[in-house]
GROMACS .gro file of C-alpha atoms in nm:
model
  351
    1UNK     CA    1   7.266  14.466  10.362
    2UNK     CA    2   7.178  14.549  10.722
    3UNK     CA    3   6.811  14.573  10.625
    4UNK     CA    4   6.823  14.224  10.468
    5UNK     CA    5   6.982  14.084  10.783
    6UNK     CA    6   6.717  14.251  10.996
    7UNK     CA    7   6.433  14.120  10.775
    8UNK     CA    8   6.583  13.770  10.785
    9UNK     CA    9   6.611  13.782  11.164
   10UNK     CA   10   6.252  13.908  11.191
   11UNK     CA   11   6.119  13.629  10.966
   12UNK     CA   12   6.313  13.368  11.162
   13UNK     CA   13   6.167  13.499  11.490
   14UNK     CA   14   5.815  13.488  11.347
   15UNK     CA   15   5.860  13.132  11.218
   16UNK     CA   16   5.999  13.019  11.553
   17UNK     CA   17   5.704  13.170  11.739
   18UNK     CA   18   5.460  13.007  11.495
   19UNK     CA   19   5.633  12.671  11.535
   20UNK     CA   20   5.623  12.704  11.915
   21UNK     CA   21   5.254  12.789  11.910
   22UNK     CA   22   5.183  12.489  11.690
   23UNK     CA   23   5.357  12.251  11.930
   24UNK     CA   24   5.135  12.368  12.218
   25UNK     CA   25   4.801  12.204  12.135
   26UNK     CA   26   4.485  12.333  12.300
   27UNK     CA   27   4.178  12.119  12.368
   28UNK     CA   28   3.839  12.213  12.506
   29UNK     CA   29   3.735  11.902  12.697
   30UNK     CA   30   3.366  11.948  12.603
   31UNK     CA   31   3.383  12.109  12.258
   32UNK     CA   32   3.341  12.062  11.971
   33UNK     CA   33   3.260  11.704  12.073
   34UNK     CA   34   3.289  11.485  12.381
   35UNK     CA   35   3.516  11.183  12.450
   36UNK     CA   36   3.821  11.298  12.258
   37UNK     CA   37   4.143  11.095  12.228
   38UNK     CA   38   4.477  11.275  12.199
   39UNK     CA   39   4.784  11.086  12.074
   40UNK     CA   40   5.119  11.220  12.190
   41UNK     CA   41   5.493  11.144  12.194
   42UNK     CA   42   5.791  11.230  12.415
   43UNK     CA   43   5.825  11.607  12.441
   44UNK     CA   44   5.464  11.677  12.345
   45UNK     CA   45   5.287  11.940  12.549
   46UNK     CA   46   4.943  12.091  12.544
   47UNK     CA   47   4.662  12.261  12.732
   48UNK     CA   48   4.322  12.120  12.827
   49UNK     CA   49   4.050  12.354  12.950
   50UNK     CA   50   3.679  12.393  13.018
   51UNK     CA   51   3.528  12.739  13.015
   52UNK     CA   52   3.244  12.959  12.898
   53UNK     CA   53   2.973  12.699  12.926
   54UNK     CA   54   2.628  12.833  12.833
   55UNK     CA   55   2.343  12.627  12.969
   56UNK     CA   56   2.048  12.551  12.739
   57UNK     CA   57   1.774  12.354  12.916
   58UNK     CA   58   1.637  12.223  12.588
   59UNK     CA   59   1.960  12.041  12.507
   60UNK     CA   60   2.045  11.696  12.634
   61UNK     CA   61   2.153  11.744  12.996
   62UNK     CA   62   2.388  11.443  12.984
   63UNK     CA   63   2.623  11.654  12.771
   64UNK     CA   64   2.668  11.886  13.066
   65UNK     CA   65   2.709  11.615  13.327
   66UNK     CA   66   3.033  11.462  13.204
   67UNK     CA   67   3.300  11.539  12.946
   68UNK     CA   68   3.607  11.322  12.899
   69UNK     CA   69   3.941  11.326  12.722
   70UNK     CA   70   4.199  11.048  12.695
   71UNK     CA   71   4.572  11.107  12.647
   72UNK     CA   72   4.765  10.818  12.490
   73UNK     CA   73   5.143  10.828  12.460
   74UNK     CA   74   5.430  10.593  12.375
   75UNK     CA   75   5.486  10.271  12.581
   76UNK     CA   76   5.793  10.420  12.754
   77UNK     CA   77   5.626  10.754  12.829
   78UNK     CA   78   5.457  10.905  13.132
   79UNK     CA   79   5.205  11.189  13.140
   80UNK     CA   80   5.263  11.487  13.369
   81UNK     CA   81   4.955  11.696  13.445
   82UNK     CA   82   4.952  12.031  13.622
   83UNK     CA   83   4.620  12.201  13.686
   84UNK     CA   84   4.589  12.574  13.742
   85UNK     CA   85   4.309  12.829  13.753
   86UNK     CA   86   4.073  12.569  13.895
   87UNK     CA   87   3.723  12.693  13.978
   88UNK     CA   88   3.491  12.406  14.070
   89UNK     CA   89   3.207  12.549  14.278
   90UNK     CA   90   2.946  12.356  14.471
   91UNK     CA   91   2.578  12.431  14.513
   92UNK     CA   92   2.413  12.371  14.847
   93UNK     CA   93   2.071  12.222  14.789
   94UNK     CA   94   1.961  12.142  15.145
   95UNK     CA   95   2.229  12.311  15.356
   96UNK     CA   96   2.393  11.971  15.416
   97UNK     CA   97   2.742  11.867  15.309
   98UNK     CA   98   2.605  11.536  15.181
   99UNK     CA   99   2.366  11.727  14.954
  100UNK     CA  100   2.636  11.938  14.791
  101UNK     CA  101   2.641  11.919  14.412
  102UNK     CA  102   2.995  11.993  14.294
  103UNK     CA  103   3.169  12.022  13.965
  104UNK     CA  104   3.479  11.801  13.978
  105UNK     CA  105   3.775  11.667  13.783
  106UNK     CA  106   3.866  11.298  13.803
  107UNK     CA  107   4.185  11.143  13.667
  108UNK     CA  108   4.255  10.773  13.625
  109UNK     CA  109   4.468  10.537  13.420
  110UNK     CA  110   4.270  10.271  13.233
  111UNK     CA  111   4.222   9.988  13.315
  112UNK     CA  112   4.328  10.079  13.671
  113UNK     CA  113   4.033  10.309  13.738
  114UNK     CA  114   3.989  10.222  14.107
  115UNK     CA  115   4.360  10.212  14.199
  116UNK     CA  116   4.463  10.530  14.018
  117UNK     CA  117   4.151  10.744  14.064
  118UNK     CA  118   4.210  11.097  14.190
  119UNK     CA  119   3.935  11.359  14.206
  120UNK     CA  120   3.913  11.719  14.319
  121UNK     CA  121   3.621  11.960  14.359
  122UNK     CA  122   3.522  12.279  14.533
  123UNK     CA  123   3.522  12.118  14.879
  124UNK     CA  124   3.900  12.067  14.868
  125UNK     CA  125   4.108  12.328  15.047
  126UNK     CA  126   4.372  12.313  14.774
  127UNK     CA  127   4.211  12.277  14.436
  128UNK     CA  128   4.539  12.245  14.246
  129UNK     CA  129   4.633  11.904  14.108
  130UNK     CA  130   4.971  11.763  14.012
  131UNK     CA  131   4.951  11.415  13.863
  132UNK     CA  132   5.222  11.189  13.724
  133UNK     CA  133   5.105  10.875  13.551
  134UNK     CA  134   5.264  10.532  13.596
  135UNK     CA  135   5.155  10.416  13.250
  136UNK     CA  136   5.117  10.573  12.907
  137UNK     CA  137   4.743  10.646  12.924
  138UNK     CA  138   4.537  10.890  13.129
  139UNK     CA  139   4.166  10.968  13.129
  140UNK     CA  140   4.033  11.308  13.238
  141UNK     CA  141   3.667  11.328  13.334
  142UNK     CA  142   3.508  11.666  13.394
  143UNK     CA  143   3.187  11.613  13.588
  144UNK     CA  144   2.961  11.916  13.623
  145UNK     CA  145   2.668  11.857  13.851
  146UNK     CA  146   2.530  12.200  13.766
  147UNK     CA  147   2.590  12.443  13.477
  148UNK     CA  148   2.884  12.681  13.493
  149UNK     CA  149   2.914  13.013  13.314
  150UNK     CA  150   3.280  13.093  13.370
  151UNK     CA  151   3.618  12.929  13.344
  152UNK     CA  152   3.625  12.584  13.514
  153UNK     CA  153   3.988  12.474  13.486
  154UNK     CA  154   4.306  12.479  13.281
  155UNK     CA  155   4.547  12.185  13.276
  156UNK     CA  156   4.890  12.164  13.116
  157UNK     CA  157   5.031  11.827  13.012
  158UNK     CA  158   5.388  11.730  12.930
  159UNK     CA  159   5.499  11.390  12.799
  160UNK     CA  160   5.831  11.264  12.938
  161UNK     CA  161   6.012  10.933  12.963
  162UNK     CA  162   5.865  10.702  13.227
  163UNK     CA  163   6.123  10.728  13.506
  164UNK     CA  164   6.017  10.664  13.865
  165UNK     CA  165   6.257  10.817  14.116
  166UNK     CA  166   6.299  10.710  14.479
  167UNK     CA  167   6.538  10.968  14.624
  168UNK     CA  168   6.592  10.949  15.000
  169UNK     CA  169   6.838  11.096  15.248
  170UNK     CA  170   6.866  10.818  15.511
  171UNK     CA  171   6.957  10.876  15.876
  172UNK     CA  172   7.155  10.570  15.978
  173UNK     CA  173   7.229  10.668  16.340
  174UNK     CA  174   7.373  10.345  16.489
  175UNK     CA  175   7.235  10.108  16.226
  176UNK     CA  176   7.432   9.994  15.922
  177UNK     CA  177   7.123   9.877  15.730
  178UNK     CA  178   6.823  10.106  15.698
  179UNK     CA  179   6.491  10.013  15.538
  180UNK     CA  180   6.405  10.240  15.247
  181UNK     CA  181   6.077  10.127  15.092
  182UNK     CA  182   5.928   9.922  14.811
  183UNK     CA  183   5.925   9.943  14.434
  184UNK     CA  184   5.690   9.754  14.204
  185UNK     CA  185   5.538   9.742  13.861
  186UNK     CA  186   5.250   9.990  13.818
  187UNK     CA  187   4.947   9.909  14.033
  188UNK     CA  188   5.089   9.574  14.150
  189UNK     CA  189   4.941   9.309  14.181
  190UNK     CA  190   4.720   9.407  13.888
  191UNK     CA  191   4.856   9.291  13.552
  192UNK     CA  192   5.081   9.541  13.375
  193UNK     CA  193   5.021   9.641  13.008
  194UNK     CA  194   5.194   9.422  12.749
  195UNK     CA  195   5.369   9.726  12.594
  196UNK     CA  196   5.494   9.876  12.922
  197UNK     CA  197   5.850  10.008  12.945
  198UNK     CA  198   5.981  10.210  13.239
  199UNK     CA  199   6.286  10.284  13.452
  200UNK     CA  200   6.316  10.304  13.830
  201UNK     CA  201   6.599  10.492  14.000
  202UNK     CA  202   6.686  10.447  14.368
  203UNK     CA  203   6.916  10.723  14.490
  204UNK     CA  204   7.075  10.746  14.834
  205UNK     CA  205   7.149  11.109  14.921
  206UNK     CA  206   7.371  11.036  15.222
  207UNK     CA  207   7.694  11.230  15.270
  208UNK     CA  208   7.898  10.920  15.348
  209UNK     CA  209   7.930  10.592  15.162
  210UNK     CA  210   7.591  10.439  15.087
  211UNK     CA  211   7.495  10.129  14.889
  212UNK     CA  212   7.156  10.009  14.764
  213UNK     CA  213   7.033   9.665  14.872
  214UNK     CA  214   6.743   9.518  14.670
  215UNK     CA  215   6.557   9.194  14.743
  216UNK     CA  216   6.242   9.076  14.567
  217UNK     CA  217   5.943   8.971  14.777
  218UNK     CA  218   5.728   8.880  14.474
  219UNK     CA  219   5.835   8.818  14.116
  220UNK     CA  220   5.571   8.704  13.869
  221UNK     CA  221   5.645   8.865  13.535
  222UNK     CA  222   5.560   8.712  13.198
  223UNK     CA  223   5.813   8.486  13.029
  224UNK     CA  224   5.864   8.744  12.754
  225UNK     CA  225   5.931   9.028  12.998
  226UNK     CA  226   6.275   9.119  13.134
  227UNK     CA  227   6.424   9.331  13.412
  228UNK     CA  228   6.771   9.486  13.382
  229UNK     CA  229   6.983   9.614  13.671
  230UNK     CA  230   7.251   9.883  13.635
  231UNK     CA  231   7.509  10.001  13.886
  232UNK     CA  232   7.584  10.361  13.983
  233UNK     CA  233   7.833  10.386  13.696
  234UNK     CA  234   7.569  10.251  13.452
  235UNK     CA  235   7.744   9.916  13.427
  236UNK     CA  236   7.492   9.637  13.390
  237UNK     CA  237   7.472   9.411  13.695
  238UNK     CA  238   7.239   9.153  13.544
  239UNK     CA  239   6.929   9.074  13.344
  240UNK     CA  240   6.640   8.855  13.463
  241UNK     CA  241   6.354   8.709  13.259
  242UNK     CA  242   6.014   8.575  13.349
  243UNK     CA  243   6.129   8.213  13.357
  244UNK     CA  244   6.314   8.290  13.684
  245UNK     CA  245   6.111   8.230  13.999
  246UNK     CA  246   6.300   8.490  14.201
  247UNK     CA  247   6.605   8.706  14.120
  248UNK     CA  248   6.911   8.701  14.347
  249UNK     CA  249   6.981   8.988  14.585
  250UNK     CA  250   7.113   9.297  14.406
  251UNK     CA  251   7.370   9.526  14.575
  252UNK     CA  252   7.506   9.838  14.409
  253UNK     CA  253   7.865   9.957  14.443
  254UNK     CA  254   7.754  10.318  14.480
  255UNK     CA  255   7.462  10.534  14.593
  256UNK     CA  256   7.243  10.479  14.285
  257UNK     CA  257   7.072  10.171  14.143
  258UNK     CA  258   6.887  10.166  13.809
  259UNK     CA  259   6.614   9.914  13.725
  260UNK     CA  260   6.473   9.893  13.371
  261UNK     CA  261   6.162   9.693  13.283
  262UNK     CA  262   6.048   9.578  12.938
  263UNK     CA  263   5.714   9.397  12.898
  264UNK     CA  264   5.803   9.272  12.547
  265UNK     CA  265   5.441   9.190  12.453
  266UNK     CA  266   5.390   8.991  12.774
  267UNK     CA  267   5.157   9.070  13.062
  268UNK     CA  268   5.140   8.931  13.414
  269UNK     CA  269   5.110   9.033  13.781
  270UNK     CA  270   5.454   9.196  13.791
  271UNK     CA  271   5.700   9.231  14.078
  272UNK     CA  272   5.750   9.391  14.416
  273UNK     CA  273   6.091   9.446  14.576
  274UNK     CA  274   6.219   9.590  14.902
  275UNK     CA  275   6.515   9.829  14.896
  276UNK     CA  276   6.740   9.924  15.187
  277UNK     CA  277   7.043  10.145  15.238
  278UNK     CA  278   7.372   9.995  15.356
  279UNK     CA  279   7.687  10.151  15.498
  280UNK     CA  280   8.001  10.021  15.668
  281UNK     CA  281   8.107   9.659  15.696
  282UNK     CA  282   7.810   9.424  15.695
  283UNK     CA  283   7.847   9.048  15.674
  284UNK     CA  284   7.795   8.914  15.324
  285UNK     CA  285   7.572   8.640  15.466
  286UNK     CA  286   7.336   8.911  15.592
  287UNK     CA  287   7.344   9.118  15.274
  288UNK     CA  288   7.323   8.825  15.035
  289UNK     CA  289   7.111   8.543  15.174
  290UNK     CA  290   7.050   8.237  14.959
  291UNK     CA  291   6.727   8.301  14.765
  292UNK     CA  292   6.761   7.993  14.544
  293UNK     CA  293   6.485   7.815  14.734
  294UNK     CA  294   6.109   7.809  14.758
  295UNK     CA  295   5.895   7.814  14.444
  296UNK     CA  296   5.541   7.755  14.323
  297UNK     CA  297   5.330   7.486  14.488
  298UNK     CA  298   5.036   7.380  14.271
  299UNK     CA  299   4.972   7.016  14.366
  300UNK     CA  300   4.666   6.906  14.562
  301UNK     CA  301   4.866   6.829  14.875
  302UNK     CA  302   5.206   6.741  15.013
  303UNK     CA  303   5.485   6.886  15.223
  304UNK     CA  304   5.766   7.138  15.191
  305UNK     CA  305   6.092   7.116  15.380
  306UNK     CA  306   6.435   7.278  15.404
  307UNK     CA  307   6.615   7.028  15.626
  308UNK     CA  308   6.827   6.864  15.358
  309UNK     CA  309   6.899   7.196  15.188
  310UNK     CA  310   7.038   7.355  15.505
  311UNK     CA  311   7.271   7.061  15.568
  312UNK     CA  312   7.433   7.107  15.224
  313UNK     CA  313   7.558   7.460  15.302
  314UNK     CA  314   7.791   7.619  15.553
  315UNK     CA  315   7.644   7.692  15.897
  316UNK     CA  316   7.665   8.071  15.854
  317UNK     CA  317   7.470   8.076  15.527
  318UNK     CA  318   7.133   8.248  15.564
  319UNK     CA  319   6.825   8.168  15.359
  320UNK     CA  320   6.542   8.387  15.236
  321UNK     CA  321   6.281   8.156  15.084
  322UNK     CA  322   5.933   8.218  14.948
  323UNK     CA  323   5.674   7.958  14.854
  324UNK     CA  324   5.369   8.062  14.655
  325UNK     CA  325   5.071   7.833  14.691
  326UNK     CA  326   4.828   7.862  14.405
  327UNK     CA  327   4.563   7.650  14.241
  328UNK     CA  328   4.658   7.478  13.918
  329UNK     CA  329   4.496   7.612  13.602
  330UNK     CA  330   4.298   7.292  13.550
  331UNK     CA  331   4.116   7.353  13.880
  332UNK     CA  332   4.018   7.716  13.813
  333UNK     CA  333   3.662   7.613  13.724
  334UNK     CA  334   3.592   7.487  14.077
  335UNK     CA  335   3.331   7.698  14.256
  336UNK     CA  336   3.488   7.690  14.603
  337UNK     CA  337   3.859   7.661  14.680
  338UNK     CA  338   4.022   7.656  15.023
  339UNK     CA  339   4.381   7.628  15.143
  340UNK     CA  340   4.478   7.434  15.454
  341UNK     CA  341   4.834   7.439  15.588
  342UNK     CA  342   4.982   7.303  15.910
  343UNK     CA  343   5.333   7.374  16.043
  344UNK     CA  344   5.480   7.047  16.175
  345UNK     CA  345   5.839   7.146  16.260
  346UNK     CA  346   5.988   7.494  16.291
  347UNK     CA  347   6.326   7.548  16.454
  348UNK     CA  348   6.664   7.725  16.429
  349UNK     CA  349   6.511   8.047  16.300
  350UNK     CA  350   6.648   8.394  16.358
  351UNK     CA  351   6.996   8.282  16.464
   0.00000   0.00000   0.00000
């Protein structure tokens, strides 16, 4: 009986080790063919490497100049890359730094190649790379300017849920409101993917009471897209769609604020918001100014004013208004477009 138990335990251990080895996929970025695409899901992990290259001058040299691999995951996923054992040497042709020919690794998220591009080569003091994507796709390009005969790099990837964390320990000193930073859709103001889903978490690590204050400075999401806000206790504070010009000010009741975004098959510029940390007793008029003003201005000419609006409210009400001037769609075909604006009256500001 004991032998049967031992054999069963041994078989179970073997099966578990086989299953674990199967979940860790391994990809040579240049072999057996170039320009591979790897499809993944949450929890997927794998290894990408380039090693043991043997140079044959008779073969097409373009094969040795660049190898690429694309990782595609679920819409709500992010790709975590950690490079280790990186050996990207450079050859000095004319004893000048500008003439160095280096093997290098470049990472970018299509179609945001210029905004997300990150490269490393032998000239870097620290050749290790840690990269967290903002979207669900990443391209790896291995560029070898000269042949290599040994191991070039090893990279581990792990697919997790797309959660962007802003965790700060503010030092208030004498101030009751402290600027924290900005959050936005990935690569704002470039259009976000129509299948994008992600979560942003703002966490105040102060010892005393601390609230999160969020105000949008630009909000141009598609009509199909929505943004949800959740309090520190995960209670939903509100939901805003693309038909809204600008959301109201959001204030949490605790040290954490959660923002969830769903593209819902829509794509547009996205949003950008400023977050601050609040403590103590601050006037509600300061924390929650009236943002129900401003809007898009698309006509050929005219004027904007706030005089009548201010008279309708109490004297201590503060306003935070944004007007976006843009050319109407029917005029997009014009070759040259210019904006002229003149301030006629400006008073009672900053009181």
